[in-house]
Amino acid sequence: MFGIILVKSQVVSWFRIQEMFHLQSFHMYGVIGSAIIVGIVSIQVIKRFQIKTINREAITIPDKKFHWGNVYGGLIFGVGWAITGACPGPLLAQVGSGFLVISITLLSAIAGTWVYGLIREKLPH
Amino acid sequence: MDVITQPWPWYIAGPLIGLTVPVLLILGNKTFGISSVLRHTCAACIPANIKFFRYDWKKETWNLFFALGIILGGFVATYALSVPGPVDINPQTVSLLQQYGVKDFSGVLPQDIFNFGQLFTLRGFALIVVGGFLVGFGTRYAGGCTSGHAIMGISSLQWPSLVATCCFMIGGFIASWYLLPFLLQL
């Protein structure tokens, strides 16, 4: 389902990403912004009414702790996002859409994650 | 049927993406995030005794299924639910990209750049391979991607996610204004 939404909303499009970063369209901002608003409201509803999972467990959301990787890694990710025109979800969807060459991008992203794991201790966080 | 085959406007797609957050929480107490799948793949296939990859990735298989679902969804959406055609982007963006040497506007990405033949050119290598590497490295360093930080993180009001999202945008602006014009003309 999620893949279908990604493709149908064109957020998987390289062109849409360029358009966003040149502030020439509201489309991407609308998609991400409204997704966040719906997310905020639904989490507040879950908390307020203490909604349980279908297995009757209490819903827990782990806190994210700030570290400088949020900044450095964020900047690096942003550069990659603009170049490839895709973050990890859309990369997967593009492969499904028949752009098989993007599987190379995906493998490269896996390699990037692996290298991060390898040199993690040496990086500033 | 037209409603399905036409591209969806942001006010339909965005809220649907947002709804993924409560759906995953309610179905399985899972926090939405896609980039972790890259880490799980490393842990499952090439852990190489690196501490960062030594954990029980089998507990996170839902994430791998989610990723497979996205690939499958991409396939279904493209081949069964869409009328093929160019993405309706701003003409200003088109002319700007044309100046940079992009010729093909017929699909979701410029196929004159993103194809196997281009892989062995400097431009193709930079965009496809280096770009992918930066995505994978950066997302793990940042602790998440657009879904985990921008959508899940901000939805649950976590300020580190807001910081990370701002940095995603800053990095993206810098790259598309200054780096990409250079790369496209390699």
Short mmCIF file of C-alpha atoms in Angstrom, two decimals:
data_model
loop_
_atom_site.label_atom_id
_atom_site.label_comp_id
_atom_site.label_asym_id
_atom_site.label_seq_id
_atom_site.Cartn_x
_atom_site.Cartn_y
_atom_site.Cartn_z
CA MET A 1 0.00 0.00 0.00
CA PHE A 2 2.69 2.42 1.01
CA GLY A 3 4.52 1.84 -2.27
CA ILE A 4 1.36 2.57 -4.21
CA ILE A 5 0.87 5.86 -2.38
CA LEU A 6 4.48 6.85 -2.98
CA VAL A 7 4.20 6.28 -6.71
CA LYS A 8 0.73 7.75 -7.12
CA SER A 9 1.69 10.93 -5.33
CA GLN A 10 4.80 11.25 -7.50
CA VAL A 11 7.04 11.78 -4.50
CA VAL A 12 9.22 9.09 -6.08
CA SER A 13 9.94 11.43 -8.95
CA TRP A 14 13.41 12.86 -9.30
CA PHE A 15 11.83 15.87 -10.98
CA ARG A 16 9.53 16.52 -8.04
CA ILE A 17 12.50 16.60 -5.69
CA GLN A 18 14.34 19.14 -7.85
CA GLU A 19 11.19 21.22 -8.04
CA MET A 20 10.92 21.14 -4.25
CA PHE A 21 14.49 22.25 -3.64
CA HIS A 22 14.06 25.11 -6.11
CA LEU A 23 10.87 26.18 -4.33
CA GLN A 24 8.96 25.93 -7.59
CA SER A 25 6.14 23.78 -6.37
CA PHE A 26 4.09 23.29 -3.27
CA HIS A 27 3.45 19.62 -4.04
CA MET A 28 6.19 17.99 -1.95
CA TYR A 29 5.72 20.41 0.93
CA GLY A 30 2.01 19.68 0.85
CA VAL A 31 2.57 15.92 0.92
CA ILE A 32 5.14 15.94 3.73
CA GLY A 33 3.40 18.71 5.69
CA SER A 34 -0.03 17.10 5.64
CA ALA A 35 1.52 13.70 6.46
CA ILE A 36 3.12 15.24 9.54
CA ILE A 37 -0.11 16.95 10.63
CA VAL A 38 -2.06 13.70 10.32
CA GLY A 39 0.76 11.94 12.19
CA ILE A 40 0.74 14.46 15.05
CA VAL A 41 -3.03 14.31 15.42
CA SER A 42 -3.15 10.52 15.36
CA ILE A 43 -0.39 10.15 17.95
CA GLN A 44 -2.18 12.64 20.21
CA VAL A 45 -5.39 10.66 19.81
CA ILE A 46 -3.55 7.40 20.60
CA LYS A 47 -2.08 8.97 23.73
CA ARG A 48 -5.27 10.68 24.89
CA PHE A 49 -7.44 7.60 24.59
CA GLN A 50 -4.61 5.19 25.43
CA ILE A 51 -5.39 3.14 22.38
CA LYS A 52 -3.82 -0.33 22.49
CA THR A 53 -2.37 -2.39 19.67
CA ILE A 54 -4.49 -5.15 18.19
CA ASN A 55 -2.60 -7.52 20.50
CA ARG A 56 -3.68 -5.39 23.47
CA GLU A 57 -0.21 -4.10 24.18
CA ALA A 58 0.35 -0.52 25.30
CA ILE A 59 1.75 1.57 22.46
CA THR A 60 5.24 2.83 23.13
CA ILE A 61 7.24 5.30 21.10
CA PRO A 62 10.94 5.33 21.99
CA ASP A 63 12.44 8.80 22.49
CA LYS A 64 15.09 9.92 20.08
CA LYS A 65 18.13 11.41 21.79
CA PHE A 66 19.89 14.28 20.14
CA HIS A 67 23.40 13.67 18.88
CA TRP A 68 25.50 15.64 16.42
CA GLY A 69 25.02 12.87 13.88
CA ASN A 70 21.50 14.30 13.44
CA VAL A 71 23.20 17.38 12.03
CA TYR A 72 26.19 15.96 10.12
CA GLY A 73 24.37 12.90 8.89
CA GLY A 74 21.34 15.01 8.09
CA LEU A 75 23.37 17.28 5.84
CA ILE A 76 24.99 14.31 4.09
CA PHE A 77 21.63 12.65 3.61
CA GLY A 78 20.20 15.89 2.23
CA VAL A 79 22.91 16.05 -0.41
CA GLY A 80 22.28 12.44 -1.40
CA TRP A 81 18.53 13.06 -1.46
CA ALA A 82 18.88 15.93 -3.90
CA ILE A 83 21.29 14.04 -6.17
CA THR A 84 19.47 10.73 -6.39
CA GLY A 85 16.10 12.43 -6.10
CA ALA A 86 15.00 9.81 -3.61
CA CYS A 87 15.15 8.77 0.00
CA PRO A 88 15.15 5.08 0.95
CA GLY A 89 11.39 4.50 0.52
CA PRO A 90 11.15 5.98 -2.96
CA LEU A 91 14.34 4.15 -3.98
CA LEU A 92 12.53 0.89 -3.30
CA ALA A 93 9.43 2.09 -5.12
CA GLN A 94 11.49 3.14 -8.15
CA VAL A 95 12.99 -0.33 -8.39
CA GLY A 96 9.47 -1.72 -8.32
CA SER A 97 8.43 0.76 -10.99
CA GLY A 98 10.89 -0.87 -13.34
CA PHE A 99 13.91 1.40 -13.02
CA LEU A 100 16.25 -1.48 -12.39
CA VAL A 101 19.33 0.71 -12.46
CA ILE A 102 18.13 2.18 -9.17
CA SER A 103 18.90 -1.18 -7.57
CA ILE A 104 22.52 -0.08 -7.95
CA THR A 105 21.70 3.10 -6.01
CA LEU A 106 20.05 0.91 -3.41
CA LEU A 107 23.08 -1.39 -3.13
CA SER A 108 25.23 1.69 -2.83
CA ALA A 109 23.01 2.97 -0.03
CA ILE A 110 23.40 -0.37 1.75
CA ALA A 111 27.16 -0.02 1.30
CA GLY A 112 26.94 3.49 2.76
CA THR A 113 25.13 2.19 5.81
CA TRP A 114 27.70 -0.58 6.16
CA VAL A 115 30.60 1.85 6.02
CA TYR A 116 28.87 3.98 8.65
CA GLY A 117 28.70 0.92 10.89
CA LEU A 118 32.36 0.24 10.23
CA ILE A 119 33.67 3.70 11.16
CA ARG A 120 30.93 4.65 13.62
CA GLU A 121 33.19 4.81 16.68
CA LYS A 122 35.49 7.31 14.97
CA LEU A 123 32.77 9.75 13.93
CA PRO A 124 31.68 12.72 16.05
CA HIS A 125 28.20 12.21 17.50
CA MET B 1 -11.22 4.69 -12.54
CA ASP B 2 -9.90 8.08 -13.52
CA VAL B 3 -9.45 8.96 -9.88
CA ILE B 4 -7.14 5.97 -9.48
CA THR B 5 -5.11 6.28 -12.65
CA GLN B 6 -4.46 10.00 -12.39
CA PRO B 7 -1.64 11.18 -10.10
CA TRP B 8 -2.96 11.93 -6.65
CA PRO B 9 -2.91 15.49 -5.30
CA TRP B 10 -0.90 16.22 -2.17
CA TYR B 11 -3.95 16.59 0.07
CA ILE B 12 -4.86 12.96 -0.63
CA ALA B 13 -1.39 11.40 -0.64
CA GLY B 14 0.05 13.31 2.33
CA PRO B 15 -2.67 12.34 4.83
CA LEU B 16 -2.49 8.73 3.60
CA ILE B 17 1.25 8.69 4.27
CA GLY B 18 0.57 10.27 7.66
CA LEU B 19 -1.90 7.51 8.47
CA THR B 20 0.89 4.96 8.10
CA VAL B 21 2.12 6.18 11.50
CA PRO B 22 -0.92 5.13 13.58
CA VAL B 23 -1.54 2.04 11.45
CA LEU B 24 1.94 0.65 12.20
CA LEU B 25 1.64 1.58 15.87
CA ILE B 26 -1.73 -0.07 16.27
CA LEU B 27 -0.96 -3.15 14.18
CA GLY B 28 2.33 -4.00 15.78
CA ASN B 29 3.67 -1.26 18.02
CA LYS B 30 6.13 -0.36 15.27
CA THR B 31 7.55 3.08 14.69
CA PHE B 32 7.48 4.13 11.07
CA GLY B 33 10.91 4.30 9.44
CA ILE B 34 12.28 2.92 6.23
CA SER B 35 16.01 3.51 6.36
CA SER B 36 16.44 0.90 9.12
CA VAL B 37 15.87 -1.68 6.45
CA LEU B 38 19.30 -0.82 5.06
CA ARG B 39 20.82 -1.56 8.44
CA HIS B 40 18.91 -4.82 8.80
CA THR B 41 20.09 -5.87 5.37
CA CYS B 42 23.68 -5.26 6.46
CA ALA B 43 23.09 -7.15 9.70
CA ALA B 44 21.51 -10.06 7.87
CA CYS B 45 23.91 -10.34 4.94
CA ILE B 46 27.27 -8.79 5.76
CA PRO B 47 27.60 -8.22 9.52
CA ALA B 48 31.39 -8.78 9.33
CA ASN B 49 31.56 -8.80 13.11
CA ILE B 50 30.89 -5.06 13.30
CA LYS B 51 29.29 -4.18 16.63
CA PHE B 52 26.74 -1.90 14.99
CA PHE B 53 25.37 -4.86 13.03
CA ARG B 54 25.38 -7.45 15.80
CA TYR B 55 21.81 -7.53 17.01
CA ASP B 56 18.82 -9.72 16.47
CA TRP B 57 17.68 -8.46 13.09
CA LYS B 58 15.15 -11.30 12.87
CA LYS B 59 13.00 -9.36 15.34
CA GLU B 60 12.78 -6.60 12.75
CA THR B 61 11.69 -8.68 9.80
CA TRP B 62 8.45 -6.68 9.55
CA ASN B 63 10.67 -3.86 8.27
CA LEU B 64 12.03 -6.08 5.51
CA PHE B 65 8.52 -7.10 4.54
CA PHE B 66 7.52 -3.45 4.53
CA ALA B 67 10.39 -2.78 2.11
CA LEU B 68 9.33 -5.65 -0.15
CA GLY B 69 5.82 -4.26 0.00
CA ILE B 70 7.05 -0.90 -1.24
CA ILE B 71 8.78 -2.54 -4.21
CA LEU B 72 5.65 -4.52 -5.00
CA GLY B 73 3.46 -1.45 -4.51
CA GLY B 74 5.69 0.51 -6.87
CA PHE B 75 5.24 -2.20 -9.45
CA VAL B 76 1.46 -2.38 -9.09
CA ALA B 77 1.02 1.38 -9.07
CA THR B 78 3.12 1.81 -12.18
CA TYR B 79 1.89 -1.07 -14.30
CA ALA B 80 -1.69 -1.49 -13.19
CA LEU B 81 -2.89 1.83 -11.84
CA SER B 82 -1.25 4.51 -13.92
CA VAL B 83 -1.49 6.22 -17.22
CA PRO B 84 2.12 6.59 -18.34
CA GLY B 85 3.30 10.08 -19.01
CA PRO B 86 5.57 12.83 -17.83
CA VAL B 87 5.31 14.21 -14.32
CA ASP B 88 3.49 17.51 -14.41
CA ILE B 89 6.22 19.70 -13.01
CA ASN B 90 6.68 23.44 -13.04
CA PRO B 91 7.85 24.66 -16.50
CA GLN B 92 10.47 26.77 -14.72
CA THR B 93 12.00 23.63 -13.26
CA VAL B 94 11.94 22.02 -16.69
CA SER B 95 13.78 24.87 -18.37
CA LEU B 96 16.27 25.06 -15.53
CA LEU B 97 17.04 21.35 -15.79
CA GLN B 98 17.25 21.61 -19.57
CA GLN B 99 19.96 24.20 -19.13
CA TYR B 100 21.83 21.67 -17.02
CA GLY B 101 21.60 19.14 -19.84
CA VAL B 102 18.66 16.97 -18.78
CA LYS B 103 16.84 15.85 -21.93
CA ASP B 104 14.39 13.17 -20.93
CA PHE B 105 11.26 14.34 -19.09
CA SER B 106 9.02 11.44 -20.01
CA GLY B 107 9.13 9.40 -16.81
CA VAL B 108 9.50 9.78 -13.07
CA LEU B 109 13.23 10.26 -13.45
CA PRO B 110 15.48 11.36 -16.30
CA GLN B 111 16.24 8.13 -18.11
CA ASP B 112 19.01 9.69 -20.14
CA ILE B 113 20.96 9.85 -16.89
CA PHE B 114 19.64 6.99 -14.82
CA ASN B 115 20.37 3.95 -16.97
CA PHE B 116 22.90 1.13 -16.94
CA GLY B 117 24.92 2.60 -19.80
CA GLN B 118 25.47 5.82 -17.87
CA LEU B 119 26.76 3.92 -14.88
CA PHE B 120 30.24 3.93 -16.33
CA THR B 121 30.33 7.64 -17.05
CA LEU B 122 31.49 10.10 -14.43
CA ARG B 123 28.09 11.77 -14.32
CA GLY B 124 26.17 8.54 -14.00
CA PHE B 125 28.54 7.20 -11.39
CA ALA B 126 28.27 10.38 -9.31
CA LEU B 127 24.49 10.48 -9.44
CA ILE B 128 23.71 6.80 -9.14
CA VAL B 129 26.49 5.31 -7.05
CA VAL B 130 27.88 8.21 -5.02
CA GLY B 131 24.41 9.63 -4.47
CA GLY B 132 23.19 6.30 -3.17
CA PHE B 133 26.17 5.96 -0.88
CA LEU B 134 25.50 9.40 0.63
CA VAL B 135 21.88 8.49 1.20
CA GLY B 136 22.80 5.28 3.02
CA PHE B 137 25.64 6.75 5.02
CA GLY B 138 23.89 9.99 5.89
CA THR B 139 20.62 8.43 6.88
CA ARG B 140 22.23 6.04 9.36
CA TYR B 141 24.52 8.75 10.74
CA ALA B 142 21.48 10.98 11.20
CA GLY B 143 19.56 8.14 12.79
CA GLY B 144 16.75 8.07 10.26
CA CYS B 145 15.45 9.30 6.94
CA THR B 146 12.51 11.31 5.73
CA SER B 147 10.05 8.77 7.09
CA GLY B 148 11.72 8.09 10.44
CA HIS B 149 12.65 11.67 11.28
CA ALA B 150 10.49 14.05 9.27
CA ILE B 151 7.26 12.10 9.51
CA MET B 152 7.48 9.73 12.50
CA GLY B 153 9.87 11.86 14.56
CA ILE B 154 8.13 15.20 14.16
CA SER B 155 4.71 13.53 14.53
CA SER B 156 5.77 12.33 17.96
CA LEU B 157 7.12 15.83 18.72
CA GLN B 158 10.79 14.91 19.06
CA TRP B 159 13.00 17.92 18.59
CA PRO B 160 16.11 15.98 17.42
CA SER B 161 14.01 14.87 14.45
CA LEU B 162 13.14 18.46 13.67
CA VAL B 163 16.85 19.32 13.73
CA ALA B 164 17.64 16.38 11.45
CA THR B 165 14.83 17.32 9.05
CA CYS B 166 16.08 20.90 8.81
CA CYS B 167 19.54 19.54 8.03
CA PHE B 168 18.08 17.25 5.33
CA MET B 169 16.56 20.32 3.72
CA ILE B 170 19.72 22.44 4.05
CA GLY B 171 21.83 19.66 2.53
CA GLY B 172 19.28 19.24 -0.24
CA PHE B 173 19.12 22.92 -1.06
CA ILE B 174 22.89 23.21 -1.22
CA ALA B 175 23.17 20.12 -3.41
CA SER B 176 20.44 20.99 -5.87
CA TRP B 177 21.46 24.63 -6.26
CA TYR B 178 25.22 24.30 -6.35
CA LEU B 179 26.32 20.68 -6.65
CA LEU B 180 23.80 19.21 -9.09
CA PRO B 181 24.32 21.76 -11.90
CA PHE B 182 27.99 20.84 -11.76
CA LEU B 183 27.40 17.09 -11.63
CA LEU B 184 24.88 17.13 -14.47
CA GLN B 185 27.36 18.80 -16.74
CA LEU B 186 30.18 16.33 -16.08
#
